[in-house]
Amino acid sequence: MNPIGTRPPHGHWRAASLALVAVFLSACGSDDDPPVAVDSACQTSANGGVVVGSGVPGDPALPEPSSGYKLGLKPVTAKRYMVVTANPLASQAGCEVLKKGGSAVDAAVAVQMVLGLVEPQSSGIGGGAFMLHYDAATKAVESYDGREQAPAAATENYLRHISDTNTAYPLPTAPTVTTDGAAFSGVRASGRAVGTPGAVKLLALAHGEKGKLPWADLFQPAIKLSRDGFQISGRLADAIAANRTSLLVDPDAAAYFLGAAPARTAKPLGTKLLNPDYADTLSLIATQGPDGFYKGPVAQAIVDEIKATSGGVDTPVALTPGLTEVSDLAAYTAVKRTPVCATYRTHWICGMPPPSSGGIAVLQALGILENFDVAAHAPTSMDDEGGKPAVLGVHLVAEAERLAYADRNMYVADTDFVPLPGGSPDAMLSKDYLRDRAARISLTASMGTAAAGTFPGVTRLGTSAQEGHGTTHMTIVDARGNVVVMTTTVESSMGSFRFVRGFVLNNQLTDFSFSPSDTNGPIANRVGPSKRPRSSMAPTLVFEKATDGSRGDFAMGTGSPGGASIIQFVTKTLVGVLDWNMNAQQATSMINFGASNSPTTGVGGEHPNVVAANNGAGDTLVTGLRGLGHTVSVAAQSSGTGTVVRKTVNGAPALVGGADPRREGLVLGDAFTP
Ligand code: GLU
């Protein structure tokens, strides 16, 4: 194991000064190029239909109870630019930026700032993110790591011991939160869970390199919405209600998300929320750049919140403070890393390198699947929802994932601290190695739990497998053909339940292993000073394979929230498009299936094509898998996949997008006129 590594030199934020670039604009919404495709021109129906956020009937931003699954979503076609996010107001903000000639990164900044307001349970400036970028002019694929970081003072016992002498778990303890087990619950809401946020520095770094519109302009949609107010959506209402008890620990969170004393009920669907504190924070970042966040009053407020020793609005609650200092915020650096890329049949696929395990795990699963005729096991009864996956198709994918998760759990962590086997992703992605792994798959029986692979000279390590659910994904293509796929997170829903200056603080450090070792040895993903916790986030870019075998044109971008299941959601979507020839919406909608490294295979029971009653006893896919020895769970799976596929439609180049029917997402773009 390496001692603490050093980070690569970081990029400097610079104020963007480029004037609005009005090239390549399709005349979206204008008379000479009327929108003809559904959701075209940043509108949601043909011929000058409904503008998102207008409040008129048909507006997708009008709050609806969250249903679990929205039936009948159709693929959306656009000509040059497209944005998919998990919230209509965020998609609208991104689309308007693209319409003005903004770059994909510009749109990502605007989208993130709106998401932090309207979907605060999932992401925001108090969290972290990973972005993959494709530059259409240079053909470069670059990745940006804005992962949260442990404070410099963190020790390997930071998450499990209050101090060297008090080895109790950090406070507050259960039953404050009950979602992920008692110890996790308490730690999650303690100051120890909060990592130094990375999203703002990531966006500033990317914008400094790829921005076209002025930085400050990109904050205006969110600032306006914060001051004018927005209505609580179905998913936000659910998140507030589910986390009500935990939100009571922080008076600022309670004041914003809950009603008046004494009842302090969760604010319901449709409640108008104003967030002037968030508007003020965004104004500081807009005018000062990341210093408006990482230095000065906002940084101090974050540190004060992390160091709080007590909370509670009506009943005092003792809290274990974190060890974050303003120096940790000032020192935070977003890092550019080399993306992990590999071929898959007729394509190249690029993903996020460590500290995310997402890229390597997805590419390993696909590299294993390459040894099988997956296309021969396509879904049947194809419909808008992605049809019914075949038993052997699901079996192969789930087995490949088991093998990939086994390696991920053992070997992948922040590579500034712990090297990968062989010192790069190459050994884990070698075609020979993956062929050997594929040979362990039987066509007639599930392997149950896979063993991690072995690599020459690499000693066996302990394993780490946790992750929560508070994340969102965006896929954006601009009019120049540049692409952003970004997955962005506060870790669990509502993060650490701490609300500072209008935004939620993450609990990302709980993605570390709480224990530094197990009986097999030290754990790669143990806590360390200034270390970044391992992630599963897997923003993914797909390219054609050129005739000489090199990486060719952009073909597809996708990604999803979902904790460790992200790897399964993304793999399923890629296989759906690349092997099973589904459109972007069908692949996104298709039943979620797959496995992490256990005997349980998930078949998402929220999907209309799954007969989930009686634990799936009447479902042919479920019973077929059980026949192969899989322990099948039909629990609902809350993916939030956002996919764009570049293809020829009616003889013309087009972008086809799909948003996940399990969330509130929306695809918007310019008019498609072949
Ligand atoms: N914290 C998780 C990760 O970084 C993501 C959680 C989620 O997707 O909700 O992998």
XYZ file of C-alpha atoms and ligand atoms in Angstrom:
684
model
C 0.000 0.000 0.000
C 1.199 3.461 -0.755
C 1.375 6.158 1.853
C -0.438 9.378 1.102
C 0.023 10.295 -2.523
C 0.197 13.724 -4.013
C -2.388 15.204 -6.279
C -1.623 16.349 -9.807
C -1.299 20.125 -10.199
C -4.677 21.740 -10.363
C -6.137 24.049 -12.929
C -6.845 27.660 -12.062
C -10.245 29.177 -12.160
C -10.509 32.030 -14.541
C -13.408 34.332 -15.066
C -14.977 33.511 -18.360
C -15.136 36.564 -20.487
C -16.138 35.211 -23.833
C -19.030 36.964 -25.356
C -22.121 35.036 -26.216
C -21.302 32.885 -29.199
C -24.228 32.755 -31.531
C -22.946 30.230 -34.002
C -24.509 26.928 -34.931
C -27.851 27.855 -33.527
C -30.800 26.258 -35.026
C -33.600 28.769 -35.125
C -35.299 27.126 -32.206
C -38.727 28.467 -31.629
C -38.522 30.965 -34.470
C -40.859 31.137 -37.455
C -38.453 29.871 -40.076
C -37.622 26.704 -38.192
C -40.723 25.721 -36.279
C -40.311 22.936 -33.786
C -41.617 19.696 -35.206
C -40.434 17.072 -32.797
C -41.931 16.533 -29.398
C -39.921 18.341 -26.715
C -38.172 20.400 -29.336
C -36.761 23.883 -29.014
C -36.765 23.704 -25.234
C -40.515 23.199 -25.401
C -42.481 20.120 -24.696
C -44.906 19.739 -27.526
C -44.979 20.437 -31.216
C -45.677 23.811 -32.798
C -44.766 26.164 -30.034
C -46.081 23.967 -27.217
C -45.572 24.342 -23.516
C -42.550 26.057 -22.029
C -41.273 24.245 -18.951
C -41.940 26.276 -15.839
C -44.707 28.337 -17.459
C -47.297 26.853 -15.134
C -49.831 26.281 -17.914
C -51.510 22.869 -18.246
C -49.110 20.320 -19.696
C -46.102 21.940 -18.038
C -43.862 19.045 -16.913
C -42.652 21.182 -14.014
C -46.118 21.162 -12.428
C -45.745 18.904 -9.406
C -47.224 15.437 -9.536
C -47.073 12.740 -6.885
C -44.082 10.526 -7.616
C -45.417 7.365 -9.183
C -42.444 5.043 -9.199
C -42.772 4.600 -12.959
C -44.176 6.871 -15.660
C -45.605 4.748 -18.474
C -45.270 5.429 -22.174
C -42.339 7.833 -22.425
C -41.266 8.221 -26.053
C -37.774 8.921 -27.319
C -37.134 12.602 -28.006
C -35.376 13.630 -31.209
C -33.365 16.813 -31.696
C -31.096 18.097 -34.401
C -28.010 19.592 -32.776
C -28.308 19.959 -29.039
C -29.976 18.096 -26.218
C -30.091 17.987 -22.450
C -31.419 15.254 -20.174
C -31.652 15.863 -16.440
C -33.765 14.463 -13.622
C -35.865 17.623 -13.241
C -37.829 19.635 -15.850
C -36.733 23.033 -14.489
C -33.091 21.975 -14.630
C -33.482 20.640 -18.178
C -35.095 23.937 -19.135
C -32.210 25.974 -17.688
C -29.699 23.797 -19.525
C -31.602 23.936 -22.793
C -31.838 27.731 -22.703
C -28.057 27.899 -22.278
C -27.558 25.594 -25.262
C -30.041 27.616 -27.294
C -27.957 30.748 -26.645
C -24.851 29.033 -27.991
C -23.513 27.939 -24.647
C -21.256 24.923 -24.380
C -22.192 21.620 -22.805
C -20.153 22.660 -19.747
C -21.993 25.994 -19.580
C -25.270 24.086 -19.567
C -23.968 21.743 -16.874
C -23.231 24.710 -14.602
C -26.745 26.109 -15.063
C -28.294 22.656 -14.597
C -26.337 21.937 -11.416
C -27.299 25.245 -9.818
C -31.010 24.628 -10.530
C -30.819 21.002 -9.356
C -29.337 22.178 -6.050
C -32.550 24.147 -5.580
C -35.293 21.899 -6.966
C -33.729 18.481 -6.262
C -31.623 19.272 -3.163
C -32.037 15.731 -1.852
C -29.867 14.447 -4.694
C -27.111 16.907 -5.527
C -25.861 20.425 -5.109
C -22.971 22.729 -4.333
C -22.600 21.022 -0.964
C -21.741 17.758 -2.734
C -19.397 16.290 -5.305
C -19.472 15.092 -8.886
C -17.673 13.361 -11.706
C -17.774 14.732 -15.233
C -16.639 13.223 -18.510
C -16.271 15.620 -21.430
C -15.925 15.012 -25.150
C -14.528 17.856 -27.214
C -15.877 17.585 -30.752
C -13.120 19.783 -32.224
C -10.107 18.030 -30.708
C -11.777 14.628 -30.198
C -10.333 14.638 -26.666
C -12.116 12.795 -23.865
C -11.310 14.289 -20.479
C -12.520 13.539 -16.996
C -12.973 15.867 -14.055
C -12.951 14.604 -10.484
C -14.888 16.810 -8.072
C -15.235 14.096 -5.464
C -15.588 15.140 -1.838
C -12.482 14.718 0.267
C -11.797 13.750 3.862
C -10.321 16.515 6.011
C -6.552 16.544 6.504
C -7.092 15.571 10.146
C -9.113 12.413 9.374
C -7.708 9.141 10.671
C -8.579 5.614 9.583
C -11.069 5.427 12.488
C -12.717 8.756 11.664
C -16.094 7.189 10.878
C -16.255 4.614 13.640
C -14.621 6.094 16.736
C -15.496 9.360 18.403
C -11.865 9.592 19.514
C -8.868 7.382 20.264
C -10.179 6.940 23.771
C -13.901 6.874 23.049
C -14.469 4.099 20.526
C -18.233 4.583 20.259
C -19.686 5.478 16.849
C -20.006 9.211 16.132
C -23.313 10.816 17.194
C -26.242 11.153 16.658
C -26.926 7.455 16.827
C -30.007 5.532 15.722
C -32.933 5.822 15.742
C -32.429 9.296 14.299
C -32.223 7.739 10.850
C -33.130 4.201 10.021
C -32.362 3.706 6.361
C -28.966 2.033 6.300
C -28.395 0.341 9.640
C -27.832 1.765 13.078
C -24.146 2.647 12.914
C -24.413 4.117 9.454
C -27.492 6.068 10.497
C -25.758 7.825 13.308
C -22.541 8.495 11.468
C -24.353 9.757 8.416
C -25.838 12.667 10.360
C -22.664 13.446 12.301
C -20.107 16.020 11.236
C -17.804 13.110 10.406
C -19.806 12.165 7.317
C -19.305 15.470 5.555
C -16.560 15.588 2.949
C -15.138 18.820 1.570
C -17.499 19.556 -1.329
C -16.084 19.368 -4.847
C -18.879 20.253 -7.287
C -18.172 23.996 -7.505
C -14.431 23.597 -8.144
C -15.110 20.888 -10.716
C -17.488 23.147 -12.612
C -15.132 26.122 -12.377
C -12.217 24.044 -13.676
C -14.277 22.667 -16.565
C -15.797 26.056 -17.332
C -12.357 27.688 -17.361
C -11.398 25.257 -20.115
C -14.646 24.736 -22.004
C -16.927 27.633 -21.127
C -18.339 29.889 -23.832
C -20.805 31.997 -21.874
C -19.783 34.151 -18.890
C -19.632 32.162 -15.639
C -21.875 34.598 -13.777
C -24.648 34.336 -16.367
C -24.991 30.611 -15.755
C -26.132 31.204 -12.185
C -28.975 33.528 -13.094
C -31.703 30.923 -13.773
C -31.158 29.344 -10.353
C -30.878 32.709 -8.600
C -34.141 33.867 -10.151
C -35.914 30.626 -9.308
C -34.640 30.802 -5.725
C -36.008 34.300 -5.269
C -39.270 33.780 -7.186
C -39.909 30.360 -5.710
C -40.688 26.928 -7.129
C -43.151 24.208 -6.205
C -42.058 21.121 -4.306
C -42.082 18.163 -6.722
C -43.285 14.660 -5.965
C -39.838 13.242 -5.310
C -38.729 16.175 -3.182
C -41.946 15.895 -1.161
C -41.245 12.199 -0.617
C -37.658 12.895 0.398
C -38.714 15.534 2.926
C -41.360 13.255 4.420
C -39.038 10.239 4.584
C -36.273 12.234 6.275
C -38.413 14.436 8.516
C -37.020 13.127 11.819
C -33.457 13.586 10.683
C -34.110 17.074 9.344
C -35.296 18.050 12.836
C -31.681 17.775 14.003
C -30.660 20.872 12.044
C -32.725 24.009 12.791
C -31.928 25.469 9.360
C -33.019 22.287 7.584
C -36.172 22.124 9.687
C -37.016 25.757 8.993
C -36.706 25.260 5.254
C -38.195 21.814 4.687
C -40.728 21.553 7.531
C -43.771 23.527 8.621
C -44.198 25.647 11.729
C -43.908 24.454 15.337
C -45.270 22.595 17.102
C -46.238 20.087 14.375
C -43.321 20.752 12.040
C -44.909 18.589 9.375
C -43.072 17.842 6.155
C -43.910 20.465 3.542
C -46.065 18.690 0.961
C -46.112 18.419 -2.806
C -46.833 21.708 -4.506
C -45.729 23.935 -1.614
C -44.021 27.025 -2.937
C -40.457 27.238 -1.641
C -38.333 30.372 -1.736
C -34.637 30.071 -0.991
C -33.083 33.551 -0.765
C -30.065 32.171 1.151
C -29.246 29.954 -1.812
C -29.645 32.928 -4.152
C -27.162 34.873 -2.003
C -24.671 32.001 -1.982
C -24.958 31.580 -5.745
C -24.486 35.322 -6.227
C -21.206 35.111 -4.301
C -19.978 32.218 -6.444
C -21.189 33.954 -9.591
C -19.203 37.095 -8.869
C -16.164 35.692 -7.031
C -15.777 32.303 -8.695
C -15.140 29.308 -6.434
C -13.564 31.585 -3.813
C -17.106 32.711 -3.066
C -17.675 29.189 -1.788
C -14.299 27.832 -0.653
C -13.200 30.994 1.197
C -14.934 33.637 3.258
C -18.348 33.448 4.912
C -19.720 30.420 3.048
C -16.623 28.329 3.840
C -16.816 29.436 7.460
C -20.512 28.526 7.647
C -19.785 25.058 6.256
C -17.018 24.484 8.805
C -19.173 25.780 11.664
C -21.929 23.366 10.660
C -19.547 20.405 10.449
C -18.089 21.273 13.859
C -21.480 21.625 15.565
C -21.601 19.672 18.822
C -25.335 19.884 19.304
C -28.481 20.284 17.275
C -32.215 19.699 17.452
C -35.081 22.149 17.101
C -37.284 21.038 19.979
C -35.192 18.366 21.673
C -31.429 18.868 21.968
C -29.366 16.265 20.124
C -25.645 15.698 20.768
C -23.551 15.634 17.591
C -19.999 14.452 17.031
C -18.157 17.241 15.251
C -16.102 16.669 12.133
C -12.487 17.841 11.899
C -12.844 19.955 8.760
C -11.109 23.359 8.842
C -11.413 26.319 6.500
C -7.956 25.291 5.283
C -9.473 22.034 3.983
C -11.901 24.015 1.864
C -9.265 26.447 0.628
C -6.969 23.544 -0.322
C -9.611 21.524 -2.169
C -8.687 20.844 -5.779
C -10.748 19.402 -8.606
C -8.540 16.971 -10.479
C -8.362 16.070 -14.160
C -7.727 12.393 -14.561
C -7.199 10.069 -17.485
C -10.538 8.468 -18.400
C -10.680 4.693 -18.626
C -11.487 3.583 -22.154
C -11.834 0.163 -23.733
C -13.399 -1.365 -26.803
C -16.657 -3.238 -26.638
C -17.424 -5.075 -29.885
C -17.872 -2.291 -32.512
C -17.509 0.623 -30.092
C -15.157 2.400 -27.718
C -16.493 3.132 -24.257
C -14.973 5.663 -21.857
C -15.764 5.959 -18.176
C -14.701 7.630 -14.971
C -11.438 6.410 -13.426
C -10.833 6.082 -9.658
C -11.731 7.295 -7.144
C -14.863 6.079 -8.887
C -15.055 2.358 -9.439
C -17.820 2.964 -11.960
C -15.768 3.147 -15.151
C -13.621 0.107 -14.448
C -16.546 -2.012 -13.217
C -18.771 -1.221 -16.227
C -15.907 -1.877 -18.633
C -15.023 -5.124 -16.863
C -18.624 -6.322 -17.053
C -18.770 -5.484 -20.765
C -15.337 -7.019 -21.405
C -16.587 -10.241 -19.859
C -19.841 -10.090 -21.845
C -17.859 -9.674 -25.053
C -17.077 -13.378 -24.752
C -20.752 -14.281 -25.164
C -23.351 -13.808 -27.890
C -25.416 -11.354 -25.853
C -27.330 -10.175 -28.926
C -28.807 -13.669 -29.243
C -30.539 -13.190 -25.893
C -32.377 -9.928 -26.578
C -35.592 -8.911 -24.822
C -38.861 -10.047 -26.368
C -42.278 -8.324 -26.678
C -40.480 -5.040 -27.413
C -42.479 -1.943 -26.479
C -41.846 1.620 -25.318
C -40.803 0.249 -21.921
C -37.982 -1.890 -23.299
C -39.830 -5.199 -23.595
C -39.188 -8.239 -21.477
C -35.539 -9.205 -20.983
C -34.683 -12.841 -21.704
C -33.601 -15.131 -18.878
C -30.213 -15.930 -20.398
C -29.578 -12.298 -21.288
C -30.121 -11.263 -17.671
C -28.169 -14.274 -16.396
C -25.103 -13.392 -18.471
C -25.155 -9.720 -17.521
C -25.687 -10.443 -13.813
C -22.869 -13.030 -13.726
C -20.480 -10.643 -15.488
C -21.405 -7.980 -12.928
C -20.735 -10.328 -9.999
C -17.205 -10.829 -11.265
C -16.716 -7.103 -11.798
C -18.008 -6.157 -8.331
C -15.717 -8.730 -6.705
C -12.691 -6.945 -8.181
C -14.099 -3.529 -7.467
C -14.798 -4.290 -3.823
C -11.239 -5.447 -3.286
C -9.007 -3.345 -5.506
C -10.523 0.022 -6.394
C -10.159 3.144 -4.226
C -8.559 6.589 -4.468
C -5.492 5.809 -6.609
C -3.610 8.780 -5.141
C -3.358 6.542 -2.065
C -3.778 2.963 -3.215
C -2.579 1.839 -6.650
C -4.643 -0.446 -8.851
C -3.196 -3.901 -9.537
C -0.356 -3.299 -11.985
C -0.483 0.446 -11.312
C -3.114 1.322 -13.945
C -6.551 0.099 -15.101
C -4.839 -1.971 -17.829
C -4.452 -5.195 -15.873
C -8.069 -5.203 -14.714
C -9.282 -4.417 -18.253
C -6.981 -6.723 -20.196
C -8.944 -8.790 -22.713
C -7.037 -11.927 -21.663
C -7.832 -11.370 -18.017
C -11.513 -10.762 -18.777
C -11.672 -13.847 -21.010
C -10.365 -15.852 -18.086
C -12.996 -14.274 -15.828
C -15.720 -15.016 -18.418
C -14.743 -18.682 -18.373
C -16.062 -18.849 -14.821
C -19.613 -18.193 -16.028
C -21.848 -21.233 -16.456
C -24.845 -21.025 -18.758
C -26.831 -23.315 -16.490
C -26.199 -22.080 -12.946
C -25.465 -18.835 -11.154
C -22.095 -18.596 -9.412
C -23.771 -16.892 -6.446
C -20.836 -14.934 -5.090
C -17.708 -14.381 -7.176
C -14.156 -14.357 -5.884
C -11.987 -11.399 -6.825
C -9.385 -12.061 -9.491
C -5.717 -12.356 -8.655
C -2.909 -10.314 -10.127
C 0.817 -11.066 -10.058
C 2.532 -9.471 -7.073
C -0.696 -8.105 -5.584
C -1.545 -9.237 -2.083
C -5.078 -9.961 -1.075
C -6.940 -7.044 0.502
C -10.071 -6.614 2.569
C -13.319 -5.650 0.849
C -15.652 -2.686 1.010
C -19.126 -2.511 -0.491
C -21.260 0.325 0.847
C -23.002 3.329 -0.756
C -26.284 5.214 -0.310
C -28.849 6.982 -2.529
C -28.780 10.752 -3.116
C -27.530 11.416 -6.583
C -28.568 12.609 -10.036
C -27.239 12.411 -13.584
C -27.206 14.750 -16.583
C -26.286 14.096 -20.219
C -25.763 17.167 -22.415
C -24.780 17.632 -26.065
C -24.180 21.168 -27.333
C -24.628 22.550 -30.838
C -20.922 22.104 -31.579
C -21.143 18.412 -30.706
C -19.344 18.632 -27.361
C -20.730 16.284 -24.750
C -20.932 16.315 -20.968
C -21.993 13.342 -18.889
C -21.975 14.239 -15.225
C -23.197 12.328 -12.194
C -23.486 14.545 -9.146
C -24.315 13.658 -5.563
C -24.774 14.470 -1.895
C -24.461 10.677 -1.262
C -27.664 9.653 0.574
C -31.056 11.355 0.128
C -30.696 14.775 1.859
C -26.996 14.075 2.494
C -26.039 14.686 6.115
C -29.349 16.565 6.709
C -27.310 19.733 7.338
C -28.583 22.814 5.567
C -26.143 25.709 5.237
C -26.752 28.981 3.412
C -29.508 27.418 1.316
C -27.871 24.118 0.369
C -27.562 20.569 1.712
C -24.201 19.270 2.950
C -23.174 15.833 1.719
C -22.510 12.678 3.759
C -20.107 11.357 1.135
C -17.458 10.144 3.578
C -19.753 7.251 4.488
C -18.729 5.834 1.085
C -15.444 4.947 2.783
C -15.157 1.645 4.565
C -15.833 2.318 8.252
C -13.278 -0.335 9.188
C -9.687 0.058 8.025
C -9.189 -3.681 7.598
C -10.890 -7.067 7.728
C -9.607 -10.590 8.245
C -8.077 -10.597 4.766
C -6.003 -7.478 5.260
C -6.149 -3.711 4.946
C -9.093 -2.279 2.985
C -8.154 -0.147 -0.020
C -11.169 2.099 0.573
C -10.401 2.865 4.245
C -10.477 6.492 5.422
C -7.312 8.561 5.110
C -6.380 12.240 5.457
C -7.391 14.220 2.350
C -8.442 10.960 0.667
C -11.512 10.641 -1.559
C -14.030 7.872 -0.899
C -14.563 5.305 -3.600
C -17.655 5.887 -5.735
C -19.771 3.851 -8.134
C -20.774 6.802 -10.269
C -20.352 5.957 -13.912
C -20.938 8.799 -16.360
C -20.199 7.040 -19.654
C -19.390 8.045 -23.226
C -19.617 5.691 -26.202
C -17.906 6.167 -29.556
C -17.934 4.345 -32.857
C -14.878 2.227 -33.551
C -13.251 3.707 -36.649
C -12.164 1.407 -39.479
C -8.544 1.550 -38.247
C -9.767 0.497 -34.810
C -9.287 3.904 -33.199
C -11.909 5.865 -31.280
C -14.309 7.451 -33.784
C -17.403 9.632 -33.592
C -19.506 10.194 -30.508
C -22.322 7.633 -30.361
C -23.931 7.773 -26.919
C -23.778 9.275 -23.452
C -25.434 7.884 -20.340
C -25.248 7.595 -16.558
C -27.443 7.197 -13.493
C -27.689 7.622 -9.748
C -28.284 4.549 -7.606
C -25.325 3.948 -5.314
C -23.512 0.717 -6.045
C -26.373 -0.252 -8.415
C -25.274 2.523 -10.788
C -22.901 0.008 -12.336
C -25.874 -2.241 -13.149
C -28.095 0.578 -14.436
C -25.409 1.830 -16.790
C -24.414 -1.647 -17.989
C -28.044 -2.488 -18.709
C -28.537 0.705 -20.710
C -25.354 0.155 -22.733
C -26.241 -3.454 -23.521
C -29.764 -2.311 -24.453
C -28.500 0.135 -27.072
C -25.342 -1.609 -28.266
C -26.368 -5.276 -28.220
C -30.129 -5.149 -28.366
C -30.557 -2.207 -30.707
C -32.992 -0.340 -28.478
C -33.568 3.391 -28.744
C -32.381 5.714 -25.980
C -35.747 5.725 -24.224
C -36.338 1.979 -24.421
C -32.874 1.192 -23.051
C -33.363 3.731 -20.263
C -36.847 2.466 -19.444
C -36.056 -1.250 -19.723
C -36.452 -3.316 -16.575
C -33.452 -2.766 -14.291
C -31.674 -6.028 -13.666
C -28.321 -7.183 -12.436
C -26.326 -8.196 -9.418
C -23.629 -6.909 -7.144
C -21.452 -9.586 -5.660
C -24.015 -11.699 -3.822
C -26.416 -14.525 -4.733
C -29.207 -11.949 -5.128
C -30.123 -10.794 -8.620
C -32.370 -7.752 -8.817
C -35.262 -7.475 -11.267
C -36.820 -4.052 -10.731
C -40.382 -4.738 -9.584
C -41.514 -1.134 -10.172
C -41.482 -1.832 -13.908
C -44.829 -2.491 -15.622
C -43.366 -5.514 -17.450
C -42.537 -7.305 -14.203
C -45.216 -9.271 -12.365
C -43.945 -8.360 -8.921
C -46.834 -9.796 -6.890
C -45.992 -12.820 -4.716
C -42.325 -11.964 -4.921
C -42.397 -12.490 -8.669
C -43.727 -16.047 -8.515
C -45.861 -15.424 -11.621
C -43.133 -13.718 -13.651
C -41.357 -15.756 -16.339
C -38.100 -13.807 -16.057
C -38.029 -14.182 -12.280
C -38.877 -17.881 -12.297
C -36.420 -18.515 -15.128
C -33.624 -16.910 -13.138
C -34.611 -18.836 -10.036
C -34.336 -21.976 -12.150
C -30.678 -21.049 -12.752
C -30.096 -20.681 -9.008
C -30.398 -16.896 -8.707
C -31.968 -15.547 -5.530
C -34.227 -12.986 -7.189
C -35.380 -9.766 -5.546
C -38.184 -7.814 -7.191
C -37.687 -4.772 -4.979
C -38.252 -1.476 -6.799
C -35.096 -0.007 -8.273
C -34.832 3.758 -8.373
C -32.511 4.470 -11.258
C -32.343 7.933 -12.792
C -30.735 7.187 -16.107
C -30.347 9.928 -18.704
C -29.307 8.821 -22.179
C -28.548 10.491 -25.497
C -27.796 8.430 -28.611
C -26.494 9.975 -31.825
C -28.023 8.345 -34.866
C -29.482 8.892 -38.299
C -33.204 9.596 -38.307
C -35.057 9.911 -41.618
C -31.684 10.181 -43.327
C -30.515 13.079 -41.172
C -28.091 13.136 -38.246
C -29.988 13.475 -35.005
C -29.794 13.141 -31.254
C -32.270 10.804 -29.603
C -32.778 11.101 -25.859
C -34.427 9.169 -23.082
C -35.170 10.150 -19.478
C -35.766 7.636 -16.721
C -39.496 6.987 -16.145
C -38.663 6.254 -12.500
C -37.811 9.914 -11.762
C -38.976 13.348 -12.877
C -36.542 13.777 -15.735
C -37.097 15.487 -19.040
C -35.308 15.541 -22.378
C -35.174 18.883 -24.165
C -33.420 19.962 -27.327
C -33.693 21.960 -30.512
C -36.142 21.223 -33.284
C -35.486 18.169 -35.403
C -35.860 19.097 -39.036
C -34.397 16.383 -41.287
N -22.421 8.040 -3.092
C -22.592 7.147 -4.198
C -21.370 7.105 -5.075
O -20.640 8.016 -5.109
C -23.750 7.520 -5.052
C -25.025 7.429 -4.331
C -26.219 7.460 -5.243
O -26.099 7.139 -6.416
O -27.264 7.847 -4.800
O -21.159 6.146 -5.740
